[in-house]
Amino acid sequence: MLMVEIRKAIHVNEAICRVMSSAITGPKTYVAIEDSLSYYLGEDLLADHDVPAFDRSPYDGFAIRAEDTLDAGKGYPIRLEVIGEIGAGSVHEGEVQANQAVRIMTGAQIPNGCNAVIMLEHVEMLEHDWKTFIQIDRRLTTGENITRTGEDTRQGETLVKKGTYINPGVMALLATCGYKQVPVIQKPKVGIISTGSELLAVDAALEPGKIRDSNSYMLLGQIERAGGIPLLLGQFKDDFTLCYNQVVDALDKVDILLTTGGVSVGDYDYIPAILDKLKARVLFNKVRMRPGSVTTVAEIKGKLLFGLSGNPSSCYVGFELFTRPVIRTYLQSNYPFMRRVVVQLGAAFTRPNPFDRFVRGKLQYENGQTIAMPVGLDKPNIVTSLAEADILIMLPGGAEVYEKEMEVTAILLEDQTGTTMDSFISKQVIH
Ligand SMILES: Nc1nc2c(c(=O)[nH]1)N[C@H]1C(S)=C(S)[C@@H](COP(=O)(O)OP(=O)(O)OC[C@H]3O[C@@H](n4cnc5c(N)ncnc54)[C@H](O)[C@@H]3O)O[C@H]1N2
Ligand code: MOO
Ligand SMILES: [Mg+2]
């Protein structure tokens, strides 16, 4: 009689800890600033100069000396002679004297001698003896309407820390500080092998008993969202030698390897045997979670292989919980884990489950309240629910029944900010 292997299921937190203890960090490299979006910064970004580097005008108007306006008031305008004009990028030569003004545009350097700016709309202009004058009927204070040197930041300040996700705002700072080439952490190459004799290519017509391979493309998107470079290595039928050779071949080409399917206890589930033959160190092969309980992670010569389930929802959740933080660690992110929020559950879950559940859901905003609304059928083989999902609703296992409007924790899938492992794990209920 054949014996079915009984696997020891471990808690999700324990599984995360085991994976993270084998996660490695990637090397530093340089990319052109125009290509730097979504990389992680490889060095602290320091201000190479005061920003701005000179006092400048925030308005189109006139640079003046505040002391010349001491006697100005409603009905008692004072008059200044306009002795020049500068646009942004130009500098007024010489020193502005008493009762003189310079017409100035937004962003232009404040001329020497001036200490205030008055907006164009607040003066009256007049011509007299071929000269231009402005009339001002209010008193200005020293420093009024002047953007000060170093107001934004001071030279030497750390503007962005190493390990920060480069968003468009960080790109502005990189440009401000003159980074044509940006130090970043190299993105990991993450290989995808789909296994299953039932799998068809995406452009193939359906045949009896067959399905199109959707996990490959789902994982491709998940890898990119996590910050890795996906490599589609193909779909392979359930044949031990074929799959074994593909895995061996792939391990040479990638930093992290993902397989989908063939990881459970079925007759054609060859991933466990492949890991065995590779003499891989299996970190776990059963997790107390739904979906994704069959997720298997192993280490082979310093590389992690994620044996993700073939079931689409299980594959998706297994990736987000275990592979994503490994990719983010490779990228040297300071916050490799997904952030969570405490929200109201939008629909009841009355079927108790001994395993922790990660329900695909979306955030909704109703009457000032944030609601975690489950999307689609909550079964591992479901693919349609994934399109709408932007959160995983965590429902800790046990005898509990989850009523609508109860407070639950939702993991944010689209958020790039992230959090630390300690903070991610401490928010989960430990059994
Ligand atoms: N006797 C038991 N049977 C099963 C168990 C168990 O503990 N004992 N676990 C179940 C759970 S839970 C899951 S999840 C699945 C895991 O199956 P595998 O990871 O071995 O995956 P496959 O058997 O290859 O396929 C499962 C399912 O997913 C479809 N699939 C596979 N690859 C793809 C793909 N690339 N794109 C779309 N869909 C895919 C496949 O056709 C199957 O329907 O095992 C349960 N069984
Ligand atoms: O591994 Mo299965 O995904 O628990 O659903
Ligand atoms: Mg199977």
CSV table of C-alpha atoms and ligand atoms in Angstrom, one decimal:
chain,number,residue,atom,x,y,z
A,1,MET,CA,0.0,0.0,0.0
A,2,LEU,CA,1.3,3.5,-0.9
A,3,MET,CA,1.6,5.9,2.0
A,4,VAL,CA,0.7,9.5,1.5
A,5,GLU,CA,3.3,11.8,3.0
A,6,ILE,CA,2.1,13.6,6.1
A,7,ARG,CA,3.5,17.1,6.2
A,8,LYS,CA,4.1,19.2,9.3
A,9,ALA,CA,2.2,22.5,9.0
A,10,ILE,CA,3.9,25.4,10.5
A,11,HIS,CA,2.6,28.9,11.5
A,12,VAL,CA,2.8,31.6,8.9
A,13,ASN,CA,5.1,33.7,11.1
A,14,GLU,CA,7.4,30.8,11.6
A,15,ALA,CA,7.5,30.2,7.8
A,16,ILE,CA,8.2,33.9,7.2
A,17,CYS,CA,11.1,33.8,9.8
A,18,ARG,CA,12.6,30.7,8.1
A,19,VAL,CA,12.4,32.3,4.6
A,20,MET,CA,13.9,35.6,5.8
A,21,SER,CA,16.8,33.9,7.5
A,22,SER,CA,17.8,32.6,4.0
A,23,ALA,CA,17.1,35.9,2.2
A,24,ILE,CA,20.2,37.6,0.7
A,25,THR,CA,20.9,41.2,-0.3
A,26,GLY,CA,21.8,42.2,-3.9
A,27,PRO,CA,24.8,44.2,-5.0
A,28,LYS,CA,25.0,48.0,-5.8
A,29,THR,CA,25.0,49.2,-9.4
A,30,TYR,CA,24.4,52.4,-11.3
A,31,VAL,CA,21.5,53.3,-13.6
A,32,ALA,CA,20.8,56.5,-15.5
A,33,ILE,CA,18.5,58.8,-13.6
A,34,GLU,CA,15.8,58.5,-16.3
A,35,ASP,CA,15.7,54.7,-15.6
A,36,SER,CA,15.8,54.9,-11.8
A,37,LEU,CA,12.0,54.9,-11.0
A,38,SER,CA,11.1,51.9,-8.8
A,39,TYR,CA,14.7,51.0,-8.0
A,40,TYR,CA,16.0,51.1,-4.4
A,41,LEU,CA,18.6,53.7,-3.6
A,42,GLY,CA,22.0,52.2,-3.1
A,43,GLU,CA,23.6,55.0,-1.0
A,44,ASP,CA,22.3,57.8,1.2
A,45,LEU,CA,21.4,60.8,-0.9
A,46,LEU,CA,23.1,63.9,0.5
A,47,ALA,CA,22.4,67.5,-0.6
A,48,ASP,CA,25.5,68.7,-2.5
A,49,HIS,CA,24.5,72.3,-2.0
A,50,ASP,CA,22.1,74.6,-0.2
A,51,VAL,CA,18.7,74.4,-1.9
A,52,PRO,CA,18.1,77.0,-3.2
A,53,ALA,CA,21.7,78.1,-3.5
A,54,PHE,CA,20.8,81.8,-3.6
A,55,ASP,CA,18.0,84.1,-2.3
A,56,ARG,CA,15.4,84.3,-5.0
A,57,SER,CA,12.0,85.7,-5.8
A,58,PRO,CA,8.9,83.6,-5.4
A,59,TYR,CA,6.9,86.1,-7.5
A,60,ASP,CA,6.9,88.1,-10.7
A,61,GLY,CA,7.3,91.7,-9.4
A,62,PHE,CA,9.9,94.2,-8.2
A,63,ALA,CA,12.9,93.6,-5.9
A,64,ILE,CA,13.1,96.6,-3.6
A,65,ARG,CA,14.7,97.8,-0.3
A,66,ALA,CA,12.1,97.5,2.5
A,67,GLU,CA,13.5,100.6,4.2
A,68,ASP,CA,12.4,102.7,1.2
A,69,THR,CA,8.8,101.9,1.9
A,70,LEU,CA,8.8,103.1,5.6
A,71,ASP,CA,6.7,106.2,4.8
A,72,ALA,CA,4.3,104.4,2.4
A,73,GLY,CA,0.6,104.0,3.2
A,74,LYS,CA,-2.9,104.1,1.7
A,75,GLY,CA,-3.1,107.5,0.0
A,76,TYR,CA,0.6,108.2,0.6
A,77,PRO,CA,2.4,106.2,-2.1
A,78,ILE,CA,6.2,106.2,-2.4
A,79,ARG,CA,7.9,106.2,-5.7
A,80,LEU,CA,10.9,104.0,-6.8
A,81,GLU,CA,12.9,104.1,-10.0
A,82,VAL,CA,13.0,100.9,-12.0
A,83,ILE,CA,16.7,100.5,-13.0
A,84,GLY,CA,16.7,97.1,-14.6
A,85,GLU,CA,14.9,93.9,-15.3
A,86,ILE,CA,15.9,90.2,-14.7
A,87,GLY,CA,14.3,86.9,-15.6
A,88,ALA,CA,15.0,83.6,-13.9
A,89,GLY,CA,18.6,82.6,-14.7
A,90,SER,CA,19.9,86.2,-15.0
A,91,VAL,CA,21.7,88.2,-12.4
A,92,HIS,CA,21.5,91.9,-11.8
A,93,GLU,CA,24.9,93.5,-11.9
A,94,GLY,CA,25.8,96.1,-9.3
A,95,GLU,CA,24.2,97.2,-6.1
A,96,VAL,CA,20.7,98.6,-5.9
A,97,GLN,CA,20.7,102.0,-4.2
A,98,ALA,CA,18.1,103.9,-2.1
A,99,ASN,CA,14.7,104.5,-3.9
A,100,GLN,CA,15.6,102.1,-6.7
A,101,ALA,CA,13.9,98.8,-7.8
A,102,VAL,CA,14.6,96.0,-10.2
A,103,ARG,CA,11.8,94.3,-12.2
A,104,ILE,CA,12.2,90.6,-11.3
A,105,MET,CA,10.6,87.3,-12.4
A,106,THR,CA,9.8,84.3,-10.3
A,107,GLY,CA,13.0,82.3,-9.6
A,108,ALA,CA,15.5,85.1,-10.3
A,109,GLN,CA,18.2,85.9,-7.8
A,110,ILE,CA,17.5,88.8,-5.5
A,111,PRO,CA,19.8,91.7,-6.6
A,112,ASN,CA,22.4,93.0,-4.1
A,113,GLY,CA,21.0,95.7,-1.9
A,114,CYS,CA,17.4,94.5,-2.2
A,115,ASN,CA,15.7,92.7,0.7
A,116,ALA,CA,12.0,92.4,-0.3
A,117,VAL,CA,9.8,91.7,-3.3
A,118,ILE,CA,6.5,93.2,-4.2
A,119,MET,CA,4.1,91.5,-6.6
A,120,LEU,CA,3.4,93.1,-10.0
A,121,GLU,CA,-0.3,93.3,-9.1
A,122,HIS,CA,0.5,95.5,-6.0
A,123,VAL,CA,2.3,98.4,-7.7
A,124,GLU,CA,1.3,101.1,-10.1
A,125,MET,CA,3.7,101.9,-12.9
A,126,LEU,CA,4.4,105.2,-14.5
A,127,GLU,CA,6.7,106.8,-17.0
A,128,HIS,CA,8.4,110.1,-16.4
A,129,ASP,CA,11.3,111.8,-18.2
A,130,TRP,CA,12.0,108.5,-20.1
A,131,LYS,CA,12.4,106.7,-16.8
A,132,THR,CA,10.1,104.0,-15.3
A,133,PHE,CA,8.8,104.3,-11.8
A,134,ILE,CA,6.6,102.2,-9.5
A,135,GLN,CA,4.3,103.5,-6.8
A,136,ILE,CA,3.8,101.5,-3.7
A,137,ASP,CA,1.2,102.4,-1.1
A,138,ARG,CA,2.1,100.0,1.7
A,139,ARG,CA,5.1,99.3,3.9
A,140,LEU,CA,7.1,96.1,3.3
A,141,THR,CA,9.1,94.2,5.9
A,142,THR,CA,12.7,93.1,5.4
A,143,GLY,CA,12.8,89.6,3.9
A,144,GLU,CA,9.2,89.8,2.7
A,145,ASN,CA,8.5,87.6,-0.3
A,146,ILE,CA,12.1,86.2,-0.5
A,147,THR,CA,12.8,82.5,-0.8
A,148,ARG,CA,15.9,82.2,1.4
A,149,THR,CA,19.1,80.3,0.6
A,150,GLY,CA,18.9,76.8,2.1
A,151,GLU,CA,15.2,77.2,2.9
A,152,ASP,CA,14.5,73.8,1.3
A,153,THR,CA,17.6,72.0,2.6
A,154,ARG,CA,21.1,72.7,3.7
A,155,GLN,CA,24.3,71.3,2.1
A,156,GLY,CA,25.3,67.9,3.6
A,157,GLU,CA,21.8,67.0,4.8
A,158,THR,CA,20.7,63.4,4.2
A,159,LEU,CA,17.7,63.8,1.9
A,160,VAL,CA,16.9,60.2,1.2
A,161,LYS,CA,18.2,57.1,3.0
A,162,LYS,CA,19.8,54.1,1.3
A,163,GLY,CA,17.2,51.4,0.8
A,164,THR,CA,14.4,53.8,-0.1
A,165,TYR,CA,12.1,53.2,-3.0
A,166,ILE,CA,12.8,55.7,-5.8
A,167,ASN,CA,9.5,57.5,-6.6
A,168,PRO,CA,9.1,60.5,-8.8
A,169,GLY,CA,9.8,62.8,-5.8
A,170,VAL,CA,13.1,61.1,-5.1
A,171,MET,CA,14.0,61.5,-8.8
A,172,ALA,CA,13.5,65.3,-8.4
A,173,LEU,CA,15.9,65.3,-5.5
A,174,LEU,CA,18.4,63.2,-7.4
A,175,ALA,CA,18.3,65.7,-10.3
A,176,THR,CA,18.6,68.6,-7.9
A,177,CYS,CA,21.8,67.1,-6.5
A,178,GLY,CA,23.3,66.4,-9.9
A,179,TYR,CA,23.0,62.6,-10.1
A,180,LYS,CA,23.2,61.7,-13.8
A,181,GLN,CA,24.0,58.1,-12.7
A,182,VAL,CA,22.1,56.9,-9.6
A,183,PRO,CA,23.5,54.3,-7.2
A,184,VAL,CA,20.8,51.7,-6.8
A,185,ILE,CA,20.6,48.0,-5.8
A,186,GLN,CA,20.5,45.6,-8.7
A,187,LYS,CA,17.1,44.1,-9.2
A,188,PRO,CA,17.0,40.3,-8.7
A,189,LYS,CA,16.3,38.1,-11.7
A,190,VAL,CA,13.3,35.9,-10.7
A,191,GLY,CA,12.6,32.9,-12.9
A,192,ILE,CA,9.1,31.4,-13.4
A,193,ILE,CA,8.6,27.8,-14.3
A,194,SER,CA,5.0,26.6,-14.7
A,195,THR,CA,4.4,22.9,-14.4
A,196,GLY,CA,1.3,20.9,-15.4
A,197,SER,CA,0.4,18.7,-18.4
A,198,GLU,CA,-2.9,20.6,-18.6
A,199,LEU,CA,-1.3,23.9,-19.4
A,200,LEU,CA,-1.7,25.7,-22.7
A,201,ALA,CA,0.1,28.7,-24.0
A,202,VAL,CA,-1.7,31.9,-23.7
A,203,ASP,CA,-2.5,32.1,-27.4
A,204,ALA,CA,-3.6,28.5,-27.8
A,205,ALA,CA,-7.2,27.5,-28.3
A,206,LEU,CA,-8.8,25.6,-25.5
A,207,GLU,CA,-8.7,21.7,-25.7
A,208,PRO,CA,-10.6,19.2,-23.6
A,209,GLY,CA,-9.2,18.9,-20.1
A,210,LYS,CA,-6.7,21.8,-20.6
A,211,ILE,CA,-6.4,25.3,-19.3
A,212,ARG,CA,-4.3,28.3,-20.2
A,213,ASP,CA,-1.3,29.0,-18.0
A,214,SER,CA,-2.4,32.1,-16.1
A,215,ASN,CA,0.0,31.8,-13.1
A,216,SER,CA,3.1,32.6,-15.3
A,217,TYR,CA,1.7,36.0,-16.2
A,218,MET,CA,0.2,36.7,-12.8
A,219,LEU,CA,3.6,36.0,-11.2
A,220,LEU,CA,5.3,38.1,-13.9
A,221,GLY,CA,3.2,41.0,-12.7
A,222,GLN,CA,3.7,40.2,-9.0
A,223,ILE,CA,7.5,40.1,-9.5
A,224,GLU,CA,7.6,43.4,-11.2
A,225,ARG,CA,5.3,45.0,-8.6
A,226,ALA,CA,7.7,43.6,-5.9
A,227,GLY,CA,10.7,45.1,-7.8
A,228,GLY,CA,12.3,42.1,-9.4
A,229,ILE,CA,13.0,41.3,-13.1
A,230,PRO,CA,10.8,38.4,-14.2
A,231,LEU,CA,12.1,35.7,-16.5
A,232,LEU,CA,9.4,33.5,-18.1
A,233,LEU,CA,11.1,30.1,-18.4
A,234,GLY,CA,8.1,28.3,-19.9
A,235,GLN,CA,5.4,25.7,-19.1
A,236,PHE,CA,6.4,22.1,-18.7
A,237,LYS,CA,4.3,19.0,-18.6
A,238,ASP,CA,4.3,16.8,-15.5
A,239,ASP,CA,7.4,14.8,-16.3
A,240,PHE,CA,10.0,14.3,-13.6
A,241,THR,CA,13.1,14.4,-15.8
A,242,LEU,CA,11.9,17.3,-17.9
A,243,CYS,CA,11.0,19.4,-14.9
A,244,TYR,CA,14.2,18.4,-13.0
A,245,ASN,CA,16.4,19.5,-15.9
A,246,GLN,CA,14.5,22.7,-16.3
A,247,VAL,CA,14.9,23.6,-12.6
A,248,VAL,CA,18.7,22.8,-12.7
A,249,ASP,CA,19.1,24.8,-15.8
A,250,ALA,CA,17.1,27.8,-14.4
A,251,LEU,CA,19.0,27.8,-11.1
A,252,ASP,CA,22.1,28.9,-13.0
A,253,LYS,CA,20.3,31.8,-14.7
A,254,VAL,CA,18.4,33.4,-11.8
A,255,ASP,CA,18.7,34.8,-8.3
A,256,ILE,CA,15.4,33.5,-7.1
A,257,LEU,CA,13.4,30.6,-8.7
A,258,LEU,CA,9.6,30.2,-8.6
A,259,THR,CA,7.8,27.1,-9.7
A,260,THR,CA,4.0,26.8,-9.8
A,261,GLY,CA,2.1,23.6,-9.5
A,262,GLY,CA,3.1,20.0,-8.7
A,263,VAL,CA,3.9,20.8,-5.1
A,264,SER,CA,1.1,18.9,-3.3
A,265,VAL,CA,0.8,15.1,-2.8
A,266,GLY,CA,-0.7,14.1,-6.2
A,267,ASP,CA,0.8,11.4,-8.4
A,268,TYR,CA,2.2,14.0,-10.8
A,269,ASP,CA,3.3,16.5,-8.2
A,270,TYR,CA,7.1,16.3,-8.8
A,271,ILE,CA,8.5,19.3,-7.1
A,272,PRO,CA,9.1,17.5,-3.7
A,273,ALA,CA,11.0,14.8,-5.5
A,274,ILE,CA,13.0,17.3,-7.5
A,275,LEU,CA,14.0,19.1,-4.3
A,276,ASP,CA,15.0,15.7,-2.9
A,277,LYS,CA,17.2,14.9,-5.9
A,278,LEU,CA,18.7,18.4,-5.8
A,279,LYS,CA,19.6,17.8,-2.1
A,280,ALA,CA,17.9,21.1,-1.4
A,281,ARG,CA,17.3,22.2,2.2
A,282,VAL,CA,13.5,22.3,2.5
A,283,LEU,CA,12.6,25.2,4.9
A,284,PHE,CA,9.0,24.0,5.0
A,285,ASN,CA,6.4,22.3,2.8
A,286,LYS,CA,3.1,23.1,4.6
A,287,VAL,CA,1.9,26.3,6.2
A,288,ARG,CA,-1.1,26.8,8.5
A,289,MET,CA,-2.7,29.2,6.0
A,290,ARG,CA,-5.4,29.2,3.4
A,291,PRO,CA,-5.0,29.5,0.5
A,292,GLY,CA,-1.4,28.5,-0.1
A,293,SER,CA,-1.0,25.8,2.5
A,294,VAL,CA,1.1,23.7,0.2
A,295,THR,CA,3.7,26.5,-0.4
A,296,THR,CA,7.1,24.9,-0.2
A,297,VAL,CA,10.4,26.9,0.1
A,298,ALA,CA,13.8,25.4,-0.2
A,299,GLU,CA,17.4,26.6,-0.4
A,300,ILE,CA,19.8,25.3,-3.0
A,301,LYS,CA,23.4,26.6,-3.0
A,302,GLY,CA,22.4,30.0,-1.4
A,303,LYS,CA,19.4,30.5,-3.8
A,304,LEU,CA,15.8,30.3,-2.7
A,305,LEU,CA,13.3,28.2,-4.7
A,306,PHE,CA,9.7,28.9,-4.0
A,307,GLY,CA,7.4,25.9,-4.9
A,308,LEU,CA,4.2,27.8,-5.2
A,309,SER,CA,0.9,26.1,-5.5
A,310,GLY,CA,-0.7,25.6,-8.9
A,311,ASN,CA,-4.0,26.9,-7.7
A,312,PRO,CA,-4.1,30.6,-8.8
A,313,SER,CA,-5.2,32.1,-5.5
A,314,SER,CA,-2.8,30.0,-3.5
A,315,CYS,CA,0.0,30.8,-5.8
A,316,TYR,CA,-0.8,34.5,-5.5
A,317,VAL,CA,-0.9,34.6,-1.7
A,318,GLY,CA,2.1,32.4,-1.4
A,319,PHE,CA,4.1,34.8,-3.5
A,320,GLU,CA,3.0,37.9,-1.6
A,321,LEU,CA,3.6,36.5,1.9
A,322,PHE,CA,7.0,34.8,1.2
A,323,THR,CA,8.6,35.8,-2.1
A,324,ARG,CA,7.9,39.6,-2.0
A,325,PRO,CA,9.8,40.3,1.2
A,326,VAL,CA,12.7,38.2,-0.1
A,327,ILE,CA,12.8,40.3,-3.3
A,328,ARG,CA,12.6,43.5,-1.2
A,329,THR,CA,15.4,42.3,1.0
A,330,TYR,CA,17.5,41.6,-2.1
A,331,LEU,CA,16.8,45.2,-3.0
A,332,GLN,CA,18.0,46.3,0.4
A,333,SER,CA,14.7,47.9,1.1
A,334,ASN,CA,14.4,49.4,4.7
A,335,TYR,CA,10.8,48.2,4.7
A,336,PRO,CA,10.6,44.8,3.0
A,337,PHE,CA,7.1,43.9,4.3
A,338,MET,CA,3.7,45.1,3.2
A,339,ARG,CA,2.0,47.6,5.4
A,340,ARG,CA,-1.3,46.7,7.1
A,341,VAL,CA,-4.3,48.7,8.2
A,342,VAL,CA,-7.0,48.0,10.7
A,343,VAL,CA,-10.4,48.2,9.0
A,344,GLN,CA,-14.0,47.1,9.2
A,345,LEU,CA,-14.8,43.7,7.6
A,346,GLY,CA,-17.4,44.2,4.8
A,347,ALA,CA,-18.9,40.7,4.9
A,348,ALA,CA,-19.3,37.9,7.4
A,349,PHE,CA,-17.1,34.8,7.4
A,350,THR,CA,-19.0,32.2,9.4
A,351,ARG,CA,-17.2,29.1,8.3
A,352,PRO,CA,-14.5,28.5,10.9
A,353,ASN,CA,-11.1,27.3,9.7
A,354,PRO,CA,-8.2,26.1,11.8
A,355,PHE,CA,-5.7,27.8,9.5
A,356,ASP,CA,-5.1,31.6,9.1
A,357,ARG,CA,-7.1,32.9,6.1
A,358,PHE,CA,-5.9,35.5,3.6
A,359,VAL,CA,-8.9,36.6,1.8
A,360,ARG,CA,-8.6,38.6,-1.4
A,361,GLY,CA,-10.3,41.9,-1.0
A,362,LYS,CA,-10.5,45.5,-1.9
A,363,LEU,CA,-10.6,48.6,0.2
A,364,GLN,CA,-13.8,50.6,0.0
A,365,TYR,CA,-14.6,54.0,1.5
A,366,GLU,CA,-18.1,54.5,2.8
A,367,ASN,CA,-19.3,57.4,5.0
A,368,GLY,CA,-15.8,58.1,6.2
A,369,GLN,CA,-15.2,54.5,7.2
A,370,THR,CA,-12.7,52.2,5.4
A,371,ILE,CA,-14.2,48.8,4.6
A,372,ALA,CA,-12.3,45.6,3.6
A,373,MET,CA,-14.6,44.0,1.1
A,374,PRO,CA,-13.9,40.4,0.1
A,375,VAL,CA,-13.9,40.0,-3.7
A,376,GLY,CA,-15.2,36.9,-5.5
A,377,LEU,CA,-15.3,33.3,-4.2
A,378,ASP,CA,-12.9,32.5,-1.4
A,379,LYS,CA,-11.5,29.3,-2.8
A,380,PRO,CA,-7.9,28.4,-3.8
A,381,ASN,CA,-8.8,27.6,-7.4
A,382,ILE,CA,-10.4,30.9,-8.1
A,383,VAL,CA,-8.7,33.2,-10.6
A,384,THR,CA,-11.4,35.9,-11.2
A,385,SER,CA,-11.2,37.4,-7.7
A,386,LEU,CA,-7.6,38.4,-8.1
A,387,ALA,CA,-8.2,41.2,-10.6
A,388,GLU,CA,-10.0,43.4,-8.1
A,389,ALA,CA,-7.8,42.5,-5.1
A,390,ASP,CA,-5.7,45.3,-3.6
A,391,ILE,CA,-5.6,43.8,-0.1
A,392,LEU,CA,-5.4,40.5,1.7
A,393,ILE,CA,-7.8,40.4,4.6
A,394,MET,CA,-6.2,38.4,7.5
A,395,LEU,CA,-8.6,36.2,9.4
A,396,PRO,CA,-6.6,34.3,12.1
A,397,GLY,CA,-7.5,30.6,12.3
A,398,GLY,CA,-9.3,29.0,15.2
A,399,ALA,CA,-12.9,28.6,16.1
A,400,GLU,CA,-13.7,32.2,15.4
A,401,VAL,CA,-16.5,33.4,13.3
A,402,TYR,CA,-16.0,36.8,11.7
A,403,GLU,CA,-19.0,39.0,11.6
A,404,LYS,CA,-19.6,41.9,9.3
A,405,GLU,CA,-18.2,45.2,10.7
A,406,MET,CA,-15.7,43.4,13.0
A,407,GLU,CA,-12.3,45.0,13.0
A,408,VAL,CA,-9.8,43.1,10.9
A,409,THR,CA,-6.3,43.6,9.5
A,410,ALA,CA,-5.8,44.1,5.8
A,411,ILE,CA,-2.4,43.8,4.1
A,412,LEU,CA,-1.9,46.5,1.4
A,413,LEU,CA,-0.8,44.9,-1.9
A,414,GLU,CA,-0.3,48.1,-3.9
A,415,ASP,CA,1.5,50.1,-1.3
A,416,GLN,CA,5.2,50.8,-2.0
A,417,THR,CA,6.1,52.2,1.4
A,418,GLY,CA,6.3,48.9,3.3
A,419,THR,CA,7.2,48.1,6.9
A,420,THR,CA,9.6,46.1,8.9
A,421,MET,CA,9.4,42.4,9.6
A,422,ASP,CA,8.9,43.0,13.3
A,423,SER,CA,6.0,45.2,12.7
A,424,PHE,CA,4.5,42.9,10.1
A,425,ILE,CA,4.7,39.8,12.3
A,426,SER,CA,3.8,41.5,15.6
A,427,LYS,CA,0.4,42.5,14.2
A,428,GLN,CA,-0.5,38.9,13.4
A,429,VAL,CA,-2.2,36.8,16.0
A,430,ILE,CA,0.2,34.0,17.2
A,431,HIS,CA,-1.5,30.8,18.2
B,1,LIG,N1,-4.9,14.8,-1.2
B,1,LIG,C1,-4.7,16.1,-1.2
B,1,LIG,N2,-4.9,16.8,-2.3
B,1,LIG,C2,-4.7,18.1,-2.3
B,1,LIG,C3,-4.1,18.7,-1.2
B,1,LIG,C4,-3.8,18.0,0.0
B,1,LIG,O1,-3.3,18.4,1.0
B,1,LIG,N3,-4.1,16.6,-0.1
B,1,LIG,N4,-3.9,20.1,-1.2
B,1,LIG,C5,-4.8,20.8,-2.0
B,1,LIG,C6,-4.4,22.2,-2.0
B,1,LIG,S1,-4.7,23.1,-0.6
B,1,LIG,C7,-3.9,22.8,-3.1
B,1,LIG,S2,-3.6,24.5,-3.1
B,1,LIG,C8,-3.5,22.1,-4.3
B,1,LIG,C9,-2.1,22.3,-4.7
B,1,LIG,O2,-1.8,21.7,-5.9
B,1,LIG,P1,-0.4,21.7,-6.6
B,1,LIG,O3,0.4,22.9,-6.1
B,1,LIG,O4,0.2,20.4,-6.5
B,1,LIG,O5,-0.7,22.1,-8.1
B,1,LIG,P2,-1.3,21.3,-9.3
B,1,LIG,O6,-1.8,20.0,-8.7
B,1,LIG,O7,-0.3,21.2,-10.3
B,1,LIG,O8,-2.5,22.1,-9.8
B,1,LIG,C10,-3.5,22.5,-8.9
B,1,LIG,C11,-4.6,23.3,-9.7
B,1,LIG,O9,-4.0,24.5,-10.2
B,1,LIG,C12,-4.1,24.5,-11.6
B,1,LIG,N5,-2.9,25.1,-12.2
B,1,LIG,C13,-1.7,24.6,-12.1
B,1,LIG,N6,-0.8,25.4,-12.8
B,1,LIG,C14,-1.5,26.5,-13.3
B,1,LIG,C15,-1.1,27.6,-14.0
B,1,LIG,N7,0.1,27.8,-14.4
B,1,LIG,N8,-2.1,28.5,-14.3
B,1,LIG,C16,-3.4,28.3,-13.9
B,1,LIG,N9,-3.8,27.2,-13.2
B,1,LIG,C17,-2.9,26.3,-12.9
B,1,LIG,C18,-4.2,23.1,-12.0
B,1,LIG,O10,-4.8,22.9,-13.3
B,1,LIG,C19,-5.1,22.5,-10.9
B,1,LIG,O11,-6.4,22.8,-11.1
B,1,LIG,O12,-3.6,20.7,-4.1
B,1,LIG,C20,-4.8,20.3,-3.5
B,1,LIG,N10,-4.9,18.9,-3.4
B,2,MOO,O1,-2.6,25.3,-0.5
B,2,MOO,MO1,-4.2,25.3,-0.7
B,2,MOO,O2,-3.9,26.7,-1.4
B,2,MOO,O3,-4.4,25.7,1.0
B,2,MOO,O4,-5.5,26.2,-0.9
B,3,MG,MG,-1.2,18.8,-7.4
